[in-house]
Amino acid sequence: MEINGKTRTCGLIGNPVEHTLSPMIHNTLAGILGQNMVYVPFLVEHGQVAEAVTGAAALHLLGLNVTVPYKSEVIASLQEIDDLAKNIGAVNTLVQTKGGYKGYNTDMEGLYRAMTGEGIRIEGEQIILLGAGGAARAVAYLCAVKGAKRVYMLNRTWDKAKAVALEVNRAVGRDVIMPMLLTEYGKIPEGKYLAIQGTSVGLAPDEEGVVIADEAFYDKIHTGFDLIYSPWETRFMKMTKAHGGRAYNGLKMLLYQGIIAYELWNDVCVSEMEAQKVYEKLKEHFNSGD
Ligand code: NAP
C-alpha cells in the first residue's frame, strides 16, 4: 500500500509493544479491504498515558488499541466510554470522536466470537475459570452476561477473585461467579466443565508451566480454552486433550478483538472469509517461528 497524504493512522499503546501481532492483523485487513490505513505500535512510558491520548487526538489518529498495563488507566483520559467497557473496567480500543476518544472493550466480544465460531457454548454451562486478572475479569463478565449456569473462578490470590465475583454478580443481579482459591480445585463438584485458562502461567518462554498440574483435574474438562496463544499448544491444552477433552488456544480471540476494533474504526463489516485470511497469516507467523 502506498502511504500518501490521505493515509489514516491507527496504532497500539502499551509497554512493552515489540512483540505485538496487532500490526499484522490491521495492516493485513487494510490490504485485503483496499483501505488507505496504517497501524503502528507506540511505546508509552509509565505515567504518560494521558499525554499519549492527548497527543493522539492532536494528531487526528483514527483510533488506538490499548494493551498491558494501561487498559484501566486509560479510562481517565477518555471523552466517552461504552457501557460494556465501563462495566468490565477495562478499555482496549479507542475510537476517535470530536475532540477526543470513546473507549470500548473488544476483548470480550472477541473471545465470544472465537468461542461461538468453534461451537463452544456458554449459556447454561458450568464453567471453571482460572485466574482473576484483567483478562479473566472480562471473561467472568462475558460468562455471566451470556447466561452461564455457574462459574468457579479459581485464583492464587483469593481477594482478587472475590472482588471480581462481587462486582460481576452485582452487575448481572445473580450469584453466578463463585470465587475460590486455586488450591481448592478438588472442591469443584463432579461433572464435566468448560474450562477457560486466563492466568499468565504457561506463556512463552515458560512453556512447561501449568497452573494446575494434577492429572485428575483434567478429567472434569470437556473443553479447554487457553487465552494464551504462544506457545501454540500450552501444557494446559495438552493435558486437557490427554484426558479426552477438546482444546483451543487464544489466537482467534486476538484475531476477533482486532477485527472488531477495525470495524469500529473504519465503519465496515469484515466477512468470515476475510477474517480467515488474516488468521492464516497469523498462523504462518507461528509456523515460521518468528
Ligand atoms: P494479569 O492481569 O497480570 O493477570 C495474571 C493472572 O495470572 C492473575 O490471575 C494471576 O494471579 C495469575 N498468575 C500469574 N502468575 C501465577 C502463578 N505463578 N501461579 C498462579 N497464578 C498466577 O494478566 P492478564 O492481562 O489477565 O493476562 C492473562 C493471560 O491472558 C496472559 O497470558 C495474556 O497473554 C492472555 N491474554 C490473551 C488475550 C488474547 O487476545 N488471546 C487477551 C488478553 C490476555 P494473582 O491474581 O494471584 O496474581
mmCIF file of C-alpha atoms and ligand atoms in Angstrom:
data_model
loop_
_atom_site.group_PDB
_atom_site.id
_atom_site.type_symbol
_atom_site.label_atom_id
_atom_site.label_comp_id
_atom_site.label_asym_id
_atom_site.label_seq_id
_atom_site.Cartn_x
_atom_site.Cartn_y
_atom_site.Cartn_z
ATOM 1 C CA MET A 1 0.000 0.000 0.000
ATOM 2 C CA GLU A 2 1.241 3.482 -0.830
ATOM 3 C CA ILE A 3 1.332 5.874 2.129
ATOM 4 C CA ASN A 4 0.231 9.332 0.995
ATOM 5 C CA GLY A 5 -1.422 12.497 2.251
ATOM 6 C CA LYS A 6 -4.747 10.745 2.781
ATOM 7 C CA THR A 7 -3.451 7.802 4.808
ATOM 8 C CA ARG A 8 -5.273 7.405 8.124
ATOM 9 C CA THR A 9 -3.286 6.157 11.125
ATOM 10 C CA CYS A 10 -4.210 3.779 13.933
ATOM 11 C CA GLY A 11 -1.924 2.235 16.485
ATOM 12 C CA LEU A 12 -1.301 0.466 19.745
ATOM 13 C CA ILE A 13 -0.207 2.000 23.047
ATOM 14 C CA GLY A 14 1.320 -0.189 25.740
ATOM 15 C CA ASN A 15 4.564 -1.132 27.417
ATOM 16 C CA PRO A 16 6.149 -3.275 26.072
ATOM 17 C CA VAL A 17 4.856 -3.343 22.482
ATOM 18 C CA GLU A 18 7.657 -5.036 20.488
ATOM 19 C CA HIS A 19 6.059 -8.496 20.338
ATOM 20 C CA THR A 20 2.570 -7.388 19.315
ATOM 21 C CA LEU A 21 0.785 -9.134 16.437
ATOM 22 C CA SER A 22 -1.779 -6.335 16.083
ATOM 23 C CA PRO A 23 0.061 -4.521 13.225
ATOM 24 C CA MET A 24 -0.099 -7.788 11.250
ATOM 25 C CA ILE A 25 -3.861 -8.055 11.850
ATOM 26 C CA HIS A 26 -4.721 -4.457 10.929
ATOM 27 C CA ASN A 27 -2.294 -3.887 8.075
ATOM 28 C CA THR A 28 -3.338 -7.210 6.503
ATOM 29 C CA LEU A 29 -7.007 -6.222 6.817
ATOM 30 C CA ALA A 30 -6.341 -2.790 5.280
ATOM 31 C CA GLY A 31 -4.595 -4.553 2.366
ATOM 32 C CA ILE A 32 -7.428 -7.068 1.856
ATOM 33 C CA LEU A 33 -10.116 -4.373 2.015
ATOM 34 C CA GLY A 34 -8.085 -1.873 -0.028
ATOM 35 C CA GLN A 35 -8.261 0.830 2.637
ATOM 36 C CA ASN A 36 -5.730 3.615 2.966
ATOM 37 C CA MET A 37 -4.881 2.993 6.630
ATOM 38 C CA VAL A 38 -1.720 2.074 8.559
ATOM 39 C CA TYR A 39 -1.328 0.671 12.049
ATOM 40 C CA VAL A 40 1.814 1.141 14.123
ATOM 41 C CA PRO A 41 2.921 0.285 17.683
ATOM 42 C CA PHE A 42 3.688 3.180 20.078
ATOM 43 C CA LEU A 43 5.676 2.551 23.251
ATOM 44 C CA VAL A 44 4.273 4.703 26.069
ATOM 45 C CA GLU A 45 6.353 5.230 29.201
ATOM 46 C CA HIS A 46 4.753 4.768 32.610
ATOM 47 C CA GLY A 47 2.897 7.867 33.777
ATOM 48 C CA GLN A 48 2.444 9.209 30.239
ATOM 49 C CA VAL A 49 -0.832 7.646 29.138
ATOM 50 C CA ALA A 50 -2.796 10.904 29.377
ATOM 51 C CA GLU A 51 -0.174 12.739 27.295
ATOM 52 C CA ALA A 52 -0.235 9.937 24.727
ATOM 53 C CA VAL A 53 -4.037 10.164 24.340
ATOM 54 C CA THR A 54 -3.981 13.976 24.114
ATOM 55 C CA GLY A 55 -1.185 13.771 21.536
ATOM 56 C CA ALA A 56 -3.052 11.150 19.526
ATOM 57 C CA ALA A 57 -6.134 13.401 19.390
ATOM 58 C CA ALA A 58 -3.992 16.371 18.326
ATOM 59 C CA LEU A 59 -2.542 14.228 15.516
ATOM 60 C CA HIS A 60 -6.038 13.101 14.466
ATOM 61 C CA LEU A 61 -5.203 9.419 14.885
ATOM 62 C CA LEU A 62 -8.256 7.463 13.820
ATOM 63 C CA GLY A 63 -8.044 5.031 16.699
ATOM 64 C CA LEU A 64 -5.829 3.197 19.158
ATOM 65 C CA ASN A 65 -5.639 -0.172 20.781
ATOM 66 C CA VAL A 66 -4.535 -0.241 24.389
ATOM 67 C CA THR A 67 -2.604 -3.112 25.881
ATOM 68 C CA VAL A 68 -0.950 -4.075 29.175
ATOM 69 C CA PRO A 69 -0.551 -2.269 31.550
ATOM 70 C CA TYR A 70 -2.834 0.620 30.529
ATOM 71 C CA LYS A 71 -6.284 -0.904 29.929
ATOM 72 C CA SER A 72 -7.725 0.574 33.138
ATOM 73 C CA GLU A 73 -5.507 3.636 33.458
ATOM 74 C CA VAL A 74 -6.539 4.944 30.027
ATOM 75 C CA ILE A 75 -10.183 5.339 31.132
ATOM 76 C CA ALA A 76 -9.389 8.623 32.903
ATOM 77 C CA SER A 77 -8.288 10.144 29.566
ATOM 78 C CA LEU A 78 -11.425 9.300 27.573
ATOM 79 C CA GLN A 79 -14.151 11.621 26.459
ATOM 80 C CA GLU A 80 -16.745 8.831 26.435
ATOM 81 C CA ILE A 81 -16.896 5.173 27.395
ATOM 82 C CA ASP A 82 -19.070 2.370 26.098
ATOM 83 C CA ASP A 83 -21.291 0.764 28.788
ATOM 84 C CA LEU A 84 -19.779 -2.696 28.398
ATOM 85 C CA ALA A 85 -16.208 -1.390 28.787
ATOM 86 C CA LYS A 86 -17.322 0.636 31.788
ATOM 87 C CA ASN A 87 -18.779 -2.443 33.476
ATOM 88 C CA ILE A 88 -15.674 -4.505 32.766
ATOM 89 C CA GLY A 89 -13.453 -1.656 33.948
ATOM 90 C CA ALA A 90 -11.033 -2.092 31.047
ATOM 91 C CA VAL A 91 -10.694 -0.479 27.623
ATOM 92 C CA ASN A 92 -8.657 -1.940 24.766
ATOM 93 C CA THR A 93 -9.917 0.190 21.860
ATOM 94 C CA LEU A 94 -10.211 3.957 21.423
ATOM 95 C CA VAL A 95 -12.314 5.379 18.613
ATOM 96 C CA GLN A 96 -11.887 8.989 17.509
ATOM 97 C CA THR A 97 -14.774 11.313 18.365
ATOM 98 C CA LYS A 98 -14.969 15.101 18.113
ATOM 99 C CA GLY A 99 -12.081 16.333 20.251
ATOM 100 C CA GLY A 100 -11.121 13.033 21.885
ATOM 101 C CA TYR A 101 -11.808 9.294 22.062
ATOM 102 C CA LYS A 102 -14.561 6.887 23.044
ATOM 103 C CA GLY A 103 -13.353 3.703 24.776
ATOM 104 C CA TYR A 104 -14.551 0.166 24.033
ATOM 105 C CA ASN A 105 -13.636 -3.334 25.161
ATOM 106 C CA THR A 106 -13.399 -5.675 22.168
ATOM 107 C CA ASP A 107 -11.520 -8.426 24.081
ATOM 108 C CA MET A 108 -14.729 -9.815 25.499
ATOM 109 C CA GLU A 109 -16.694 -9.767 22.252
ATOM 110 C CA GLY A 110 -13.581 -11.149 20.503
ATOM 111 C CA LEU A 111 -13.491 -14.121 22.857
ATOM 112 C CA TYR A 112 -17.206 -14.666 22.335
ATOM 113 C CA ARG A 113 -16.859 -14.677 18.533
ATOM 114 C CA ALA A 114 -13.881 -17.061 18.806
ATOM 115 C CA MET A 115 -15.825 -19.446 21.042
ATOM 116 C CA THR A 116 -19.055 -19.456 19.062
ATOM 117 C CA GLY A 117 -17.011 -19.980 15.874
ATOM 118 C CA GLU A 118 -15.653 -23.199 17.421
ATOM 119 C CA GLY A 119 -19.130 -24.275 18.544
ATOM 120 C CA ILE A 120 -18.399 -23.627 22.242
ATOM 121 C CA ARG A 121 -21.483 -22.694 24.261
ATOM 122 C CA ILE A 122 -21.563 -20.520 27.378
ATOM 123 C CA GLU A 123 -25.303 -20.404 28.006
ATOM 124 C CA GLY A 124 -26.368 -22.956 30.624
ATOM 125 C CA GLU A 125 -22.782 -24.219 31.041
ATOM 126 C CA GLN A 126 -20.842 -24.984 34.190
ATOM 127 C CA ILE A 127 -17.517 -23.225 33.790
ATOM 128 C CA ILE A 128 -14.146 -23.278 35.528
ATOM 129 C CA LEU A 129 -12.269 -20.008 35.066
ATOM 130 C CA LEU A 130 -8.600 -19.997 36.044
ATOM 131 C CA GLY A 131 -7.331 -16.541 37.018
ATOM 132 C CA ALA A 132 -8.769 -13.213 38.170
ATOM 133 C CA GLY A 133 -6.517 -10.719 36.376
ATOM 134 C CA GLY A 134 -7.551 -8.212 33.720
ATOM 135 C CA ALA A 135 -8.406 -10.796 31.064
ATOM 136 C CA ALA A 136 -10.174 -13.213 33.432
ATOM 137 C CA ARG A 137 -12.299 -10.383 34.743
ATOM 138 C CA ALA A 138 -13.609 -9.715 31.230
ATOM 139 C CA VAL A 139 -14.184 -13.465 30.773
ATOM 140 C CA ALA A 140 -16.130 -13.639 34.056
ATOM 141 C CA TYR A 141 -18.321 -10.786 32.878
ATOM 142 C CA LEU A 142 -18.854 -12.454 29.490
ATOM 143 C CA CYS A 143 -19.849 -15.775 31.096
ATOM 144 C CA ALA A 144 -22.276 -14.050 33.459
ATOM 145 C CA VAL A 145 -23.867 -11.921 30.734
ATOM 146 C CA LYS A 146 -24.179 -14.843 28.299
ATOM 147 C CA GLY A 147 -26.059 -16.981 30.791
ATOM 148 C CA ALA A 148 -23.524 -19.430 32.258
ATOM 149 C CA LYS A 149 -25.130 -21.598 34.933
ATOM 150 C CA ARG A 150 -22.190 -21.280 37.345
ATOM 151 C CA VAL A 151 -18.566 -20.117 37.106
ATOM 152 C CA TYR A 152 -15.968 -21.372 39.567
ATOM 153 C CA MET A 153 -13.316 -18.654 39.478
ATOM 154 C CA LEU A 154 -10.045 -20.020 40.850
ATOM 155 C CA ASN A 155 -7.171 -17.687 41.629
ATOM 156 C CA ARG A 156 -3.884 -17.773 43.536
ATOM 157 C CA THR A 157 -4.903 -14.564 45.331
ATOM 158 C CA TRP A 158 -8.364 -15.163 46.768
ATOM 159 C CA ASP A 159 -9.102 -11.471 47.440
ATOM 160 C CA LYS A 160 -8.852 -10.665 43.747
ATOM 161 C CA ALA A 161 -11.263 -13.443 42.771
ATOM 162 C CA LYS A 162 -13.640 -12.328 45.489
ATOM 163 C CA ALA A 163 -13.567 -8.709 44.317
ATOM 164 C CA VAL A 164 -14.278 -9.701 40.690
ATOM 165 C CA ALA A 165 -17.090 -12.060 41.759
ATOM 166 C CA LEU A 166 -18.748 -9.392 43.891
ATOM 167 C CA GLU A 167 -18.602 -6.858 41.115
ATOM 168 C CA VAL A 168 -19.815 -9.144 38.318
ATOM 169 C CA ASN A 169 -22.556 -10.767 40.424
ATOM 170 C CA ARG A 170 -23.809 -7.324 41.367
ATOM 171 C CA ALA A 171 -23.757 -6.145 37.747
ATOM 172 C CA VAL A 172 -25.819 -9.113 36.484
ATOM 173 C CA GLY A 173 -28.029 -9.414 39.576
ATOM 174 C CA ARG A 174 -27.394 -13.110 40.333
ATOM 175 C CA ASP A 175 -24.732 -15.169 42.153
ATOM 176 C CA VAL A 176 -23.117 -16.783 39.148
ATOM 177 C CA ILE A 177 -19.400 -16.294 39.863
ATOM 178 C CA MET A 178 -18.082 -18.337 42.762
ATOM 179 C CA PRO A 179 -14.599 -17.258 43.894
ATOM 180 C CA MET A 180 -12.205 -19.957 45.094
ATOM 181 C CA LEU A 181 -8.553 -20.359 45.931
ATOM 182 C CA LEU A 182 -6.574 -22.093 43.205
ATOM 183 C CA THR A 183 -5.585 -24.850 45.632
ATOM 184 C CA GLU A 184 -9.278 -25.650 46.259
ATOM 185 C CA TYR A 185 -9.904 -27.131 42.800
ATOM 186 C CA GLY A 186 -10.687 -30.516 44.416
ATOM 187 C CA LYS A 187 -13.854 -28.977 45.898
ATOM 188 C CA ILE A 188 -15.427 -28.348 42.476
ATOM 189 C CA PRO A 189 -18.412 -30.734 42.221
ATOM 190 C CA GLU A 190 -18.126 -33.798 39.950
ATOM 191 C CA GLY A 191 -19.241 -33.170 36.390
ATOM 192 C CA LYS A 192 -17.921 -32.021 33.014
ATOM 193 C CA TYR A 193 -16.922 -28.395 32.596
ATOM 194 C CA LEU A 194 -15.841 -25.839 30.045
ATOM 195 C CA ALA A 195 -12.504 -24.592 31.460
ATOM 196 C CA ILE A 196 -11.066 -21.218 30.468
ATOM 197 C CA GLN A 197 -7.393 -20.688 31.293
ATOM 198 C CA GLY A 198 -6.918 -16.976 31.969
ATOM 199 C CA THR A 199 -3.697 -16.863 34.009
ATOM 200 C CA SER A 200 -0.303 -15.993 32.544
ATOM 201 C CA VAL A 201 1.136 -19.368 33.607
ATOM 202 C CA GLY A 202 2.378 -21.330 30.590
ATOM 203 C CA LEU A 203 3.069 -18.231 28.488
ATOM 204 C CA ALA A 204 6.318 -18.488 26.452
ATOM 205 C CA PRO A 205 9.124 -18.892 27.443
ATOM 206 C CA ASP A 206 7.617 -20.783 30.440
ATOM 207 C CA GLU A 207 6.181 -23.442 28.107
ATOM 208 C CA GLU A 208 6.173 -26.232 30.690
ATOM 209 C CA GLY A 209 4.236 -24.104 33.174
ATOM 210 C CA VAL A 210 0.680 -25.103 34.033
ATOM 211 C CA VAL A 211 -1.483 -23.592 36.700
ATOM 212 C CA ILE A 212 -2.908 -26.954 37.913
ATOM 213 C CA ALA A 213 -0.574 -29.921 37.382
ATOM 214 C CA ASP A 214 -2.816 -32.599 38.936
ATOM 215 C CA GLU A 215 -3.924 -35.041 36.173
ATOM 216 C CA ALA A 216 -7.201 -35.794 37.973
ATOM 217 C CA PHE A 217 -8.374 -32.194 37.492
ATOM 218 C CA TYR A 218 -8.421 -32.647 33.693
ATOM 219 C CA ASP A 219 -10.975 -35.472 33.886
ATOM 220 C CA LYS A 220 -13.506 -32.738 34.691
ATOM 221 C CA ILE A 221 -12.902 -30.801 31.446
ATOM 222 C CA HIS A 222 -14.848 -31.412 28.232
ATOM 223 C CA THR A 223 -13.415 -28.290 26.550
ATOM 224 C CA GLY A 224 -10.336 -26.280 27.485
ATOM 225 C CA PHE A 225 -9.841 -22.760 26.117
ATOM 226 C CA ASP A 226 -6.489 -21.157 26.888
ATOM 227 C CA LEU A 227 -6.268 -17.385 26.362
ATOM 228 C CA ILE A 228 -2.548 -17.862 25.675
ATOM 229 C CA TYR A 229 -1.541 -18.357 22.025
ATOM 230 C CA SER A 230 2.244 -18.500 22.415
ATOM 231 C CA PRO A 231 3.172 -21.346 22.632
ATOM 232 C CA TRP A 232 0.665 -22.636 20.079
ATOM 233 C CA GLU A 233 -0.247 -25.542 22.365
ATOM 234 C CA THR A 234 0.144 -24.908 26.093
ATOM 235 C CA ARG A 235 0.613 -27.631 28.684
ATOM 236 C CA PHE A 236 -2.933 -26.882 29.887
ATOM 237 C CA MET A 237 -4.189 -27.693 26.368
ATOM 238 C CA LYS A 238 -2.049 -30.857 26.133
ATOM 239 C CA MET A 239 -3.320 -32.128 29.475
ATOM 240 C CA THR A 240 -6.940 -31.373 28.517
ATOM 241 C CA LYS A 241 -6.546 -33.359 25.282
ATOM 242 C CA ALA A 242 -4.769 -36.237 27.037
ATOM 243 C CA HIS A 243 -7.900 -36.618 29.198
ATOM 244 C CA GLY A 244 -10.271 -36.702 26.230
ATOM 245 C CA GLY A 245 -11.231 -33.018 26.027
ATOM 246 C CA ARG A 246 -11.129 -30.574 23.108
ATOM 247 C CA ALA A 247 -8.612 -27.724 23.436
ATOM 248 C CA TYR A 248 -8.187 -24.301 21.810
ATOM 249 C CA ASN A 249 -5.632 -21.528 22.106
ATOM 250 C CA GLY A 250 -6.273 -17.770 22.307
ATOM 251 C CA LEU A 251 -5.212 -16.758 18.785
ATOM 252 C CA LYS A 252 -8.763 -16.462 17.482
ATOM 253 C CA MET A 253 -9.651 -14.279 20.466
ATOM 254 C CA LEU A 254 -6.772 -11.994 19.497
ATOM 255 C CA LEU A 255 -7.894 -12.070 15.860
ATOM 256 C CA TYR A 256 -11.504 -11.149 16.592
ATOM 257 C CA GLN A 257 -10.756 -8.429 19.157
ATOM 258 C CA GLY A 258 -8.667 -6.855 16.391
ATOM 259 C CA ILE A 259 -11.337 -7.315 13.749
ATOM 260 C CA ILE A 260 -13.995 -5.702 15.949
ATOM 261 C CA ALA A 261 -11.669 -2.718 16.570
ATOM 262 C CA TYR A 262 -11.021 -2.460 12.829
ATOM 263 C CA GLU A 263 -14.772 -2.480 12.160
ATOM 264 C CA LEU A 264 -15.295 0.315 14.706
ATOM 265 C CA TRP A 265 -12.560 2.490 13.200
ATOM 266 C CA ASN A 266 -13.490 2.012 9.561
ATOM 267 C CA ASP A 267 -17.250 1.523 9.773
ATOM 268 C CA VAL A 268 -17.060 -1.716 7.770
ATOM 269 C CA CYS A 269 -18.110 -5.309 8.335
ATOM 270 C CA VAL A 270 -15.287 -7.858 7.944
ATOM 271 C CA SER A 271 -16.525 -11.138 6.445
ATOM 272 C CA GLU A 272 -15.614 -14.576 7.783
ATOM 273 C CA MET A 273 -13.615 -15.230 4.609
ATOM 274 C CA GLU A 274 -11.557 -12.078 5.167
ATOM 275 C CA ALA A 275 -11.107 -12.972 8.851
ATOM 276 C CA GLN A 276 -9.881 -16.424 7.828
ATOM 277 C CA LYS A 277 -7.235 -14.869 5.535
ATOM 278 C CA VAL A 278 -5.859 -12.850 8.444
ATOM 279 C CA TYR A 279 -5.917 -15.954 10.648
ATOM 280 C CA GLU A 280 -3.877 -17.893 8.074
ATOM 281 C CA LYS A 281 -1.301 -15.097 8.047
ATOM 282 C CA LEU A 282 -1.045 -15.179 11.853
ATOM 283 C CA LYS A 283 -0.679 -18.966 11.774
ATOM 284 C CA GLU A 284 2.095 -18.695 9.172
ATOM 285 C CA HIS A 285 3.926 -16.372 11.547
ATOM 286 C CA PHE A 286 3.839 -19.054 14.247
ATOM 287 C CA ASN A 287 4.880 -21.801 11.854
ATOM 288 C CA SER A 288 7.831 -19.723 10.648
ATOM 289 C CA GLY A 289 8.957 -19.417 14.304
ATOM 290 C CA ASP A 290 9.497 -15.603 14.079
HETATM 291 P P1 NAP B 1 -2.824 -10.148 34.654
HETATM 292 O O1 NAP B 1 -3.856 -9.115 34.840
HETATM 293 O O2 NAP B 1 -1.401 -9.866 35.009
HETATM 294 O O3 NAP B 1 -3.301 -11.466 35.479
HETATM 295 C C1 NAP B 1 -2.463 -12.578 35.619
HETATM 296 C C2 NAP B 1 -3.222 -13.745 36.239
HETATM 297 O O4 NAP B 1 -2.334 -14.878 36.298
HETATM 298 C C3 NAP B 1 -3.699 -13.495 37.669
HETATM 299 O O5 NAP B 1 -4.886 -14.209 37.896
HETATM 300 C C4 NAP B 1 -2.540 -14.087 38.484
HETATM 301 O O6 NAP B 1 -2.890 -14.487 39.768
HETATM 302 C C5 NAP B 1 -2.214 -15.307 37.655
HETATM 303 N N1 NAP B 1 -0.871 -15.793 37.888
HETATM 304 C C6 NAP B 1 0.295 -15.223 37.496
HETATM 305 N N2 NAP B 1 1.347 -15.968 37.896
HETATM 306 C C7 NAP B 1 0.830 -17.028 38.568
HETATM 307 C C8 NAP B 1 1.405 -18.152 39.213
HETATM 308 N N3 NAP B 1 2.722 -18.343 39.247
HETATM 309 N N4 NAP B 1 0.578 -19.064 39.775
HETATM 310 C C9 NAP B 1 -0.768 -18.890 39.735
HETATM 311 N N5 NAP B 1 -1.375 -17.852 39.142
HETATM 312 C C10 NAP B 1 -0.587 -16.923 38.561
HETATM 313 O O7 NAP B 1 -2.765 -10.642 33.120
HETATM 314 P P2 NAP B 1 -3.949 -10.617 32.040
HETATM 315 O O8 NAP B 1 -3.896 -9.369 31.270
HETATM 316 O O9 NAP B 1 -5.197 -11.004 32.740
HETATM 317 O O10 NAP B 1 -3.485 -11.798 31.050
HETATM 318 C C11 NAP B 1 -3.575 -13.161 31.419
HETATM 319 C C12 NAP B 1 -3.223 -14.048 30.239
HETATM 320 O O11 NAP B 1 -4.200 -13.885 29.208
HETATM 321 C C13 NAP B 1 -1.872 -13.694 29.611
HETATM 322 O O12 NAP B 1 -1.201 -14.901 29.355
HETATM 323 C C14 NAP B 1 -2.217 -12.989 28.322
HETATM 324 O O13 NAP B 1 -1.257 -13.243 27.330
HETATM 325 C C15 NAP B 1 -3.552 -13.654 27.957
HETATM 326 N N6 NAP B 1 -4.416 -12.759 27.135
HETATM 327 C C16 NAP B 1 -4.745 -13.158 25.881
HETATM 328 C C17 NAP B 1 -5.542 -12.350 25.084
HETATM 329 C C18 NAP B 1 -5.900 -12.806 23.691
HETATM 330 O O14 NAP B 1 -6.331 -11.968 22.882
HETATM 331 N N7 NAP B 1 -5.791 -14.079 23.382
HETATM 332 C C19 NAP B 1 -6.023 -11.117 25.566
HETATM 333 C C20 NAP B 1 -5.677 -10.741 26.874
HETATM 334 C C21 NAP B 1 -4.857 -11.565 27.648
HETATM 335 P P3 NAP B 1 -2.791 -13.451 41.017
HETATM 336 O O15 NAP B 1 -4.032 -12.606 40.945
HETATM 337 O O16 NAP B 1 -2.734 -14.311 42.215
HETATM 338 O O17 NAP B 1 -1.534 -12.652 40.820
#
